[in-house]
PDB file of C-alpha atoms in Angstrom:
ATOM      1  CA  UNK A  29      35.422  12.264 -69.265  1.00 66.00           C
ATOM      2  CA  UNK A  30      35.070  10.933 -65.702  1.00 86.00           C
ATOM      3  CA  UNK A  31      33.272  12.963 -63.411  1.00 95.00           C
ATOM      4  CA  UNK A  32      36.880  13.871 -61.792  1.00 96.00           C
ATOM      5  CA  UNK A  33      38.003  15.118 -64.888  1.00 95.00           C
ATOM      6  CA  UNK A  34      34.932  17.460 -65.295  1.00 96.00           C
ATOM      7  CA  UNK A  35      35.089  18.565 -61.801  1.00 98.00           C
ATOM      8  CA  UNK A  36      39.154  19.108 -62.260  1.00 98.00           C
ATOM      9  CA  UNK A  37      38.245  21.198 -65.533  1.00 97.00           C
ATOM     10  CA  UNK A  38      36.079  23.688 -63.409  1.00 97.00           C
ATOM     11  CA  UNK A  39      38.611  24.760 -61.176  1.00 98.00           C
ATOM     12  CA  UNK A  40      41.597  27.045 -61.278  1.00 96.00           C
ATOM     13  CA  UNK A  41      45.280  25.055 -59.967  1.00 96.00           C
ATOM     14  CA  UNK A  42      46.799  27.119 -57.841  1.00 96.00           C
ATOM     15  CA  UNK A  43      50.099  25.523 -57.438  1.00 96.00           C
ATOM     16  CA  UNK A  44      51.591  22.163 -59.334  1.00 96.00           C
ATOM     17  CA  UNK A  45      54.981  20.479 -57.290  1.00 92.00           C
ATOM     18  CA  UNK A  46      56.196  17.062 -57.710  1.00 92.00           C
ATOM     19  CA  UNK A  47      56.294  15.026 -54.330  1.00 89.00           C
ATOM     20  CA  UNK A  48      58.042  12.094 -53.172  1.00 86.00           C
ATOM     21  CA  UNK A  49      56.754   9.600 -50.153  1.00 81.00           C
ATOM     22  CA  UNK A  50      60.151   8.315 -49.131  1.00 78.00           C
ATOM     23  CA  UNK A  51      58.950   6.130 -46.623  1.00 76.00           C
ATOM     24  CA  UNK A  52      56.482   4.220 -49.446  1.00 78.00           C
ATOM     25  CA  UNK A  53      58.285   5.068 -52.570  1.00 85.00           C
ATOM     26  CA  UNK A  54      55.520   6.816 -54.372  1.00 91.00           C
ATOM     27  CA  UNK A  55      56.133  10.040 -55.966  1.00 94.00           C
ATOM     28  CA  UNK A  56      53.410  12.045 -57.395  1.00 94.00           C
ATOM     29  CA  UNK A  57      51.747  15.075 -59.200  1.00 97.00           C
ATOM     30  CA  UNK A  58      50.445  17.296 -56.536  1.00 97.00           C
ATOM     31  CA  UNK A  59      48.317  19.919 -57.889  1.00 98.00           C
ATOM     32  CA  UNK A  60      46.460  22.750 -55.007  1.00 98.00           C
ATOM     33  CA  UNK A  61      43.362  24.495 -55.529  1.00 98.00           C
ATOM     34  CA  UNK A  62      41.353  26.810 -53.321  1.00 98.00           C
ATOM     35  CA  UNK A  63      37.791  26.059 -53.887  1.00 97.00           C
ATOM     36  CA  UNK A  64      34.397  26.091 -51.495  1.00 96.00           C
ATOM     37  CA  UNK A  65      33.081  23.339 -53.995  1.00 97.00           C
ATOM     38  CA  UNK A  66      33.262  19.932 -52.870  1.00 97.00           C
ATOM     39  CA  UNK A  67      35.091  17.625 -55.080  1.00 98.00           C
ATOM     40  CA  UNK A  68      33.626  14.101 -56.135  1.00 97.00           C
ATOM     41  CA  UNK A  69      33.566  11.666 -52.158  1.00 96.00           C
ATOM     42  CA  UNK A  70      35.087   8.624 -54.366  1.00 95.00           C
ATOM     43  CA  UNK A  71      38.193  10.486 -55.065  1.00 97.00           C
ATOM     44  CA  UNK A  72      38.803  12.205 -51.517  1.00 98.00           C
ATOM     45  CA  UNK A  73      40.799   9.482 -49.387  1.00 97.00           C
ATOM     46  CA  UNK A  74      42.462  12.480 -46.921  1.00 98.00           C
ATOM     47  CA  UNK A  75      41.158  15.500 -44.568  1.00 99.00           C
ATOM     48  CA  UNK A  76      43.415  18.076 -43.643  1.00 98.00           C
ATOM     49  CA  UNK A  77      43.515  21.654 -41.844  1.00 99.00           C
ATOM     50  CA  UNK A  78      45.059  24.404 -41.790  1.00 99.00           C
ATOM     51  CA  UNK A  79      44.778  25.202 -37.583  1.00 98.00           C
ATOM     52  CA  UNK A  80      45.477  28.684 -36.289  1.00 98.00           C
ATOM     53  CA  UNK A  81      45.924  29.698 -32.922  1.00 96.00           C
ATOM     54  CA  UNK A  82      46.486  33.750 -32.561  1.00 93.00           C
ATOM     55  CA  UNK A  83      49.017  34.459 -34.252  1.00 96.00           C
ATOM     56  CA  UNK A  84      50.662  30.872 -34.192  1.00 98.00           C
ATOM     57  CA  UNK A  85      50.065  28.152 -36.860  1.00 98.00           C
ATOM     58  CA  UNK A  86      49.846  24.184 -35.726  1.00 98.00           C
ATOM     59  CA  UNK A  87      52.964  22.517 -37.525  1.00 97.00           C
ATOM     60  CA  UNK A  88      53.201  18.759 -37.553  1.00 95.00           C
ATOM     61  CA  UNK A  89      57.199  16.884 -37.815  1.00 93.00           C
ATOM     62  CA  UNK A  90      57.223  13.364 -39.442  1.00 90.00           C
ATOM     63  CA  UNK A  91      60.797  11.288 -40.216  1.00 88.00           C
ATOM     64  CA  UNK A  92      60.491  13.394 -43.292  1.00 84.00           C
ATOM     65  CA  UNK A  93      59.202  16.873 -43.173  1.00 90.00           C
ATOM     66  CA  UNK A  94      57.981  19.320 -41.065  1.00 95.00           C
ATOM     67  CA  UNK A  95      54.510  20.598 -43.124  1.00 96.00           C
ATOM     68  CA  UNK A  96      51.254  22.410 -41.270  1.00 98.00           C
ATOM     69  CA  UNK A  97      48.481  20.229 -43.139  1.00 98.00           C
ATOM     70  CA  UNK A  98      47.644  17.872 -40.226  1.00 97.00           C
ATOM     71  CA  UNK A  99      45.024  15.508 -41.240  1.00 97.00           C
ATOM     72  CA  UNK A 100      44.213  12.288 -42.607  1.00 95.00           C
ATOM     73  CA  UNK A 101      42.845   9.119 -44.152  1.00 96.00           C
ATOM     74  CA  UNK A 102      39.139   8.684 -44.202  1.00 97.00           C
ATOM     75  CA  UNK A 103      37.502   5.935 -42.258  1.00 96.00           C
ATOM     76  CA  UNK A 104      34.302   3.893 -42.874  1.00 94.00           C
ATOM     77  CA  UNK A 105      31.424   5.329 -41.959  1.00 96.00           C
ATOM     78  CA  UNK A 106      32.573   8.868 -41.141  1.00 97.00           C
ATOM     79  CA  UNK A 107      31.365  12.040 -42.042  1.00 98.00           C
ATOM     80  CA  UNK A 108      34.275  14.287 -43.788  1.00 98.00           C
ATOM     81  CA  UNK A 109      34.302  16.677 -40.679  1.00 98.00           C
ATOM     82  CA  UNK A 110      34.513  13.655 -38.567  1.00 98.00           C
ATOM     83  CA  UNK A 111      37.523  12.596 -40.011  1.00 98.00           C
ATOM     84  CA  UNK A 112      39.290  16.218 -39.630  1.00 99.00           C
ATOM     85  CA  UNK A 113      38.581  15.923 -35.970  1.00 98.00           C
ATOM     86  CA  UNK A 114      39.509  12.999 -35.083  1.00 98.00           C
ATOM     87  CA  UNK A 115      43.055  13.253 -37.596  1.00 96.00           C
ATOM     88  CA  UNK A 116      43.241  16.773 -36.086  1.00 97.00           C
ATOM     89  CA  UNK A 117      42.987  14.927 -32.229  1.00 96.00           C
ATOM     90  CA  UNK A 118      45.453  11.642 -32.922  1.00 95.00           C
ATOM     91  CA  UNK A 119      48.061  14.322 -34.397  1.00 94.00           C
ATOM     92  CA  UNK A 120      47.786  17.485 -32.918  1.00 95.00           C
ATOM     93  CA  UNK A 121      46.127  17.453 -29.577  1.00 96.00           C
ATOM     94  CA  UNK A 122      44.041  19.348 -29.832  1.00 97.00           C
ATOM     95  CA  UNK A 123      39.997  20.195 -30.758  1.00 98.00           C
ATOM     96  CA  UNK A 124      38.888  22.747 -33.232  1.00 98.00           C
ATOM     97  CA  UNK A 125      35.872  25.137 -33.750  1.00 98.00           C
ATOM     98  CA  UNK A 126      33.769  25.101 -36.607  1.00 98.00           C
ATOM     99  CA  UNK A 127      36.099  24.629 -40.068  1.00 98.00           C
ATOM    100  CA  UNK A 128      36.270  26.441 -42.876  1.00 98.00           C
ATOM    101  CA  UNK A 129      37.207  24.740 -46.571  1.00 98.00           C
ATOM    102  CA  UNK A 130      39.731  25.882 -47.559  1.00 98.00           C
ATOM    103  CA  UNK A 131      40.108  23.970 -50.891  1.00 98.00           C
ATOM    104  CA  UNK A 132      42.135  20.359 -51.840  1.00 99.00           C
ATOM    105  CA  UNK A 133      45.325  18.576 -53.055  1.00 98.00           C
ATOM    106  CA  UNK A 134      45.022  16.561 -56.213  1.00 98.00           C
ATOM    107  CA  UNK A 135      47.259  13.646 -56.244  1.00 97.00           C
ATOM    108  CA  UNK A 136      48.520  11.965 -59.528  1.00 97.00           C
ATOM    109  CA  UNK A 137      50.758   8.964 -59.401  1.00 95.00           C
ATOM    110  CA  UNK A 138      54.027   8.673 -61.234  1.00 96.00           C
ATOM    111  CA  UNK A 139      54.956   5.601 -59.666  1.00 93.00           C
ATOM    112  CA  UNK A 140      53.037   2.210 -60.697  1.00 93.00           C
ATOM    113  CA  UNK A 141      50.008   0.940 -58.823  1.00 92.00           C
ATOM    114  CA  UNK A 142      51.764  -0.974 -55.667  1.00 87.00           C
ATOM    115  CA  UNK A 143      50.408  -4.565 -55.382  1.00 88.00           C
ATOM    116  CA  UNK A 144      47.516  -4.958 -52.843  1.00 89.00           C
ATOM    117  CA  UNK A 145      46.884  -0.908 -53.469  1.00 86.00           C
ATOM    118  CA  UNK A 146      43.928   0.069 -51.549  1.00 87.00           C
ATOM    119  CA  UNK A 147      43.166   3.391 -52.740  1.00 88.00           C
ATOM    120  CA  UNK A 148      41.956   5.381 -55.854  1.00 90.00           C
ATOM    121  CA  UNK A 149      44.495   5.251 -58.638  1.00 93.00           C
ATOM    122  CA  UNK A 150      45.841   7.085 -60.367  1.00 94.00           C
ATOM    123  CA  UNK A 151      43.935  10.150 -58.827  1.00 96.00           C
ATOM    124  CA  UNK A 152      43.500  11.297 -55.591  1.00 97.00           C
ATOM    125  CA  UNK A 153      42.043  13.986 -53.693  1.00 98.00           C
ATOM    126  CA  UNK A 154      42.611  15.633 -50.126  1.00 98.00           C
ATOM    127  CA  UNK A 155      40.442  17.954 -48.566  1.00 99.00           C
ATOM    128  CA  UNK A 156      41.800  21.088 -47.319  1.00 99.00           C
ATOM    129  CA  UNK A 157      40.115  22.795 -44.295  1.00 99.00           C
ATOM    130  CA  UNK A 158      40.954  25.975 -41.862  1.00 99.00           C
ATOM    131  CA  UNK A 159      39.687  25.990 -38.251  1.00 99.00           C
ATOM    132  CA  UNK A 160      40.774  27.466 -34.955  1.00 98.00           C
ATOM    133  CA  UNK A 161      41.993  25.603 -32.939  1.00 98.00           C
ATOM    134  CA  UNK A 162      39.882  25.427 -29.572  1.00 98.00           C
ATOM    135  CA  UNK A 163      40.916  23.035 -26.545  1.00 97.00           C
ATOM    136  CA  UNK A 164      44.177  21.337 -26.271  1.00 96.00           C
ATOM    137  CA  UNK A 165      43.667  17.531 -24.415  1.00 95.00           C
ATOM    138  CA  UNK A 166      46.679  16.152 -22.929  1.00 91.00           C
ATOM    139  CA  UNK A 167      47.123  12.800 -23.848  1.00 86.00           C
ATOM    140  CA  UNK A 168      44.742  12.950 -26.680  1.00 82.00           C
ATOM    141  CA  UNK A 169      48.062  13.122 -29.194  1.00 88.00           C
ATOM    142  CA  UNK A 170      49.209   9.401 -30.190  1.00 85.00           C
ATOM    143  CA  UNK A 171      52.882   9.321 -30.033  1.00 78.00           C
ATOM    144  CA  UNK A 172      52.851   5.716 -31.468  1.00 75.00           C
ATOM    145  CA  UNK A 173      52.369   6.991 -35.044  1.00 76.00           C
ATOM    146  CA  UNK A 174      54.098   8.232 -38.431  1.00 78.00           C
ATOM    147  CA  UNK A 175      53.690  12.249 -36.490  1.00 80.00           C
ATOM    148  CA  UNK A 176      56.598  12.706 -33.913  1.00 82.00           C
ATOM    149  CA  UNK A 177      55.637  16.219 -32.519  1.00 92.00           C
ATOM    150  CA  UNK A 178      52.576  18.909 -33.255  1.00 93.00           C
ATOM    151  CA  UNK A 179      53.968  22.334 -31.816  1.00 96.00           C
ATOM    152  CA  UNK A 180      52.426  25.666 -32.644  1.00 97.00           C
ATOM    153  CA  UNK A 181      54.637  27.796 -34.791  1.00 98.00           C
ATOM    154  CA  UNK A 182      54.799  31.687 -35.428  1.00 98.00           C
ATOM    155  CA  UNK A 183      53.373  32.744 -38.140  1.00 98.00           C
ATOM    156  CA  UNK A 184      55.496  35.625 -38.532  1.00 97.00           C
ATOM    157  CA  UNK A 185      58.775  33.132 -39.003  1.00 98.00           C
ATOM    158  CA  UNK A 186      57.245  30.620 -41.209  1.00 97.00           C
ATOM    159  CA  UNK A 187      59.808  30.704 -43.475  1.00 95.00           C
ATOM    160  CA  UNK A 188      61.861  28.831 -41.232  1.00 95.00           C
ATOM    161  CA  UNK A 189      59.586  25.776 -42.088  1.00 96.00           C
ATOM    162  CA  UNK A 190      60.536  25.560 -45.604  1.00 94.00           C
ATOM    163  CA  UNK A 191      56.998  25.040 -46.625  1.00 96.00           C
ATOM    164  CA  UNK A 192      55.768  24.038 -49.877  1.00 94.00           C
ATOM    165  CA  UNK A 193      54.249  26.831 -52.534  1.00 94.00           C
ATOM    166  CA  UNK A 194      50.191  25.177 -51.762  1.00 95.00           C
ATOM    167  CA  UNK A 195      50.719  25.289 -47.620  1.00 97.00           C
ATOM    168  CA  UNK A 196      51.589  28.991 -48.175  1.00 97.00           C
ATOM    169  CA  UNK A 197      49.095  29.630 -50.005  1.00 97.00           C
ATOM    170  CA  UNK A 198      46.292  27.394 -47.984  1.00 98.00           C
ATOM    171  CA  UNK A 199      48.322  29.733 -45.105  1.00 98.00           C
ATOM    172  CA  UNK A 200      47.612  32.731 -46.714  1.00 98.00           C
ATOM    173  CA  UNK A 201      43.825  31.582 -47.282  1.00 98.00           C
ATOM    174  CA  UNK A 202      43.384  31.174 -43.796  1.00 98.00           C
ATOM    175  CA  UNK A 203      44.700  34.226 -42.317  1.00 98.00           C
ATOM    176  CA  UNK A 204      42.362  35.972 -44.782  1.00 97.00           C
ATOM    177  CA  UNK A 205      39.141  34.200 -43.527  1.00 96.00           C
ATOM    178  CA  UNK A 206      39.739  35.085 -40.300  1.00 93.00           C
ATOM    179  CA  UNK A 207      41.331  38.564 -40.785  1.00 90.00           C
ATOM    180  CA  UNK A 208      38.161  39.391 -42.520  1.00 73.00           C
TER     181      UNK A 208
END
């Protein structure tokens, strides 16, 4: 068993969908957990956050979707928190206090490995963090990327964002950190 599949057997999925990347043609297994425990580094390519701001949630629109898990791929030589930030800054705009995690996504291909693949297949994790959001830097959002617009969105209409079962549930984990 690898050391993925003994951390996978500890922990409780708390929603399953099946996702399609339209713009790469991979679809995928997506499985959400909440869980303080840090899952094996080899396997976590992604950071993401839930980011509240009163009673607002930062959403994120992309050619495909509108979804409020800003965040992403891991670069050499940073920390995992680094990464949130700096995702959390080229997408959103804005800075965060101290994060909170929340949980992670497992990823499981049902495509076949794409030539030239860089990336951990057929598993794949992303890290799932909460934070409040702190200082908003204009200019700081690149507008050159995949991310069209980062807007902050009411929390009480977020069924107007046609979320996914695990955002509403990473949602829902968040609100009760901070309500607490």
């Amino acid at each position: 068993m690898t050391d993925l599949a003994s951390f996978l057997a500890q922990q409780l999925p708390l929603t399953e969908d099946t996702v399609t990347w339209q713009s790469i043609h991979m679809q995928f297994h997506v499985t959400s957990y909440l869980s303080r425990e840090l899952p094996p580094l080899d396997y976590i390519t992604s950071v993401r956050g839930v980011i509240l701001r009163e009673d607002q949630v930062l959403a994120v629109r992309d050619p495909e979707s509108i979804h409020i898990l800003p965040g992403g791929r891991r670069e050499k030589g940073e920390t995992l928190l680094q990464t949130l930030e700096r995702e959390l800054l080229e997408e959103t705009g804005w800075t965060i206090h101290p994060p909170y995690l929340l949980g992670f996504l497992h990823f499981h291909h049902l495509t076949p490995k794409p030539a030239n693949y860089l990336y951990p297949y057929a598993d794949f994790l992303q890290l799932v963090y909460t934070a409040r959001a702190n200082i908003y830097i204009t200019g700081a959002r690149r507008t050159d990327d995949y991310e069209l617009d980062a807007f902050p969105h009411p929390i009480a209409d977020i069924a107007a964002l046609h979320l996914t079962a695990g955002e509403l549930a990473y949602l829902a984990a968040a609100q009760a950190i901070y309500s607490a």
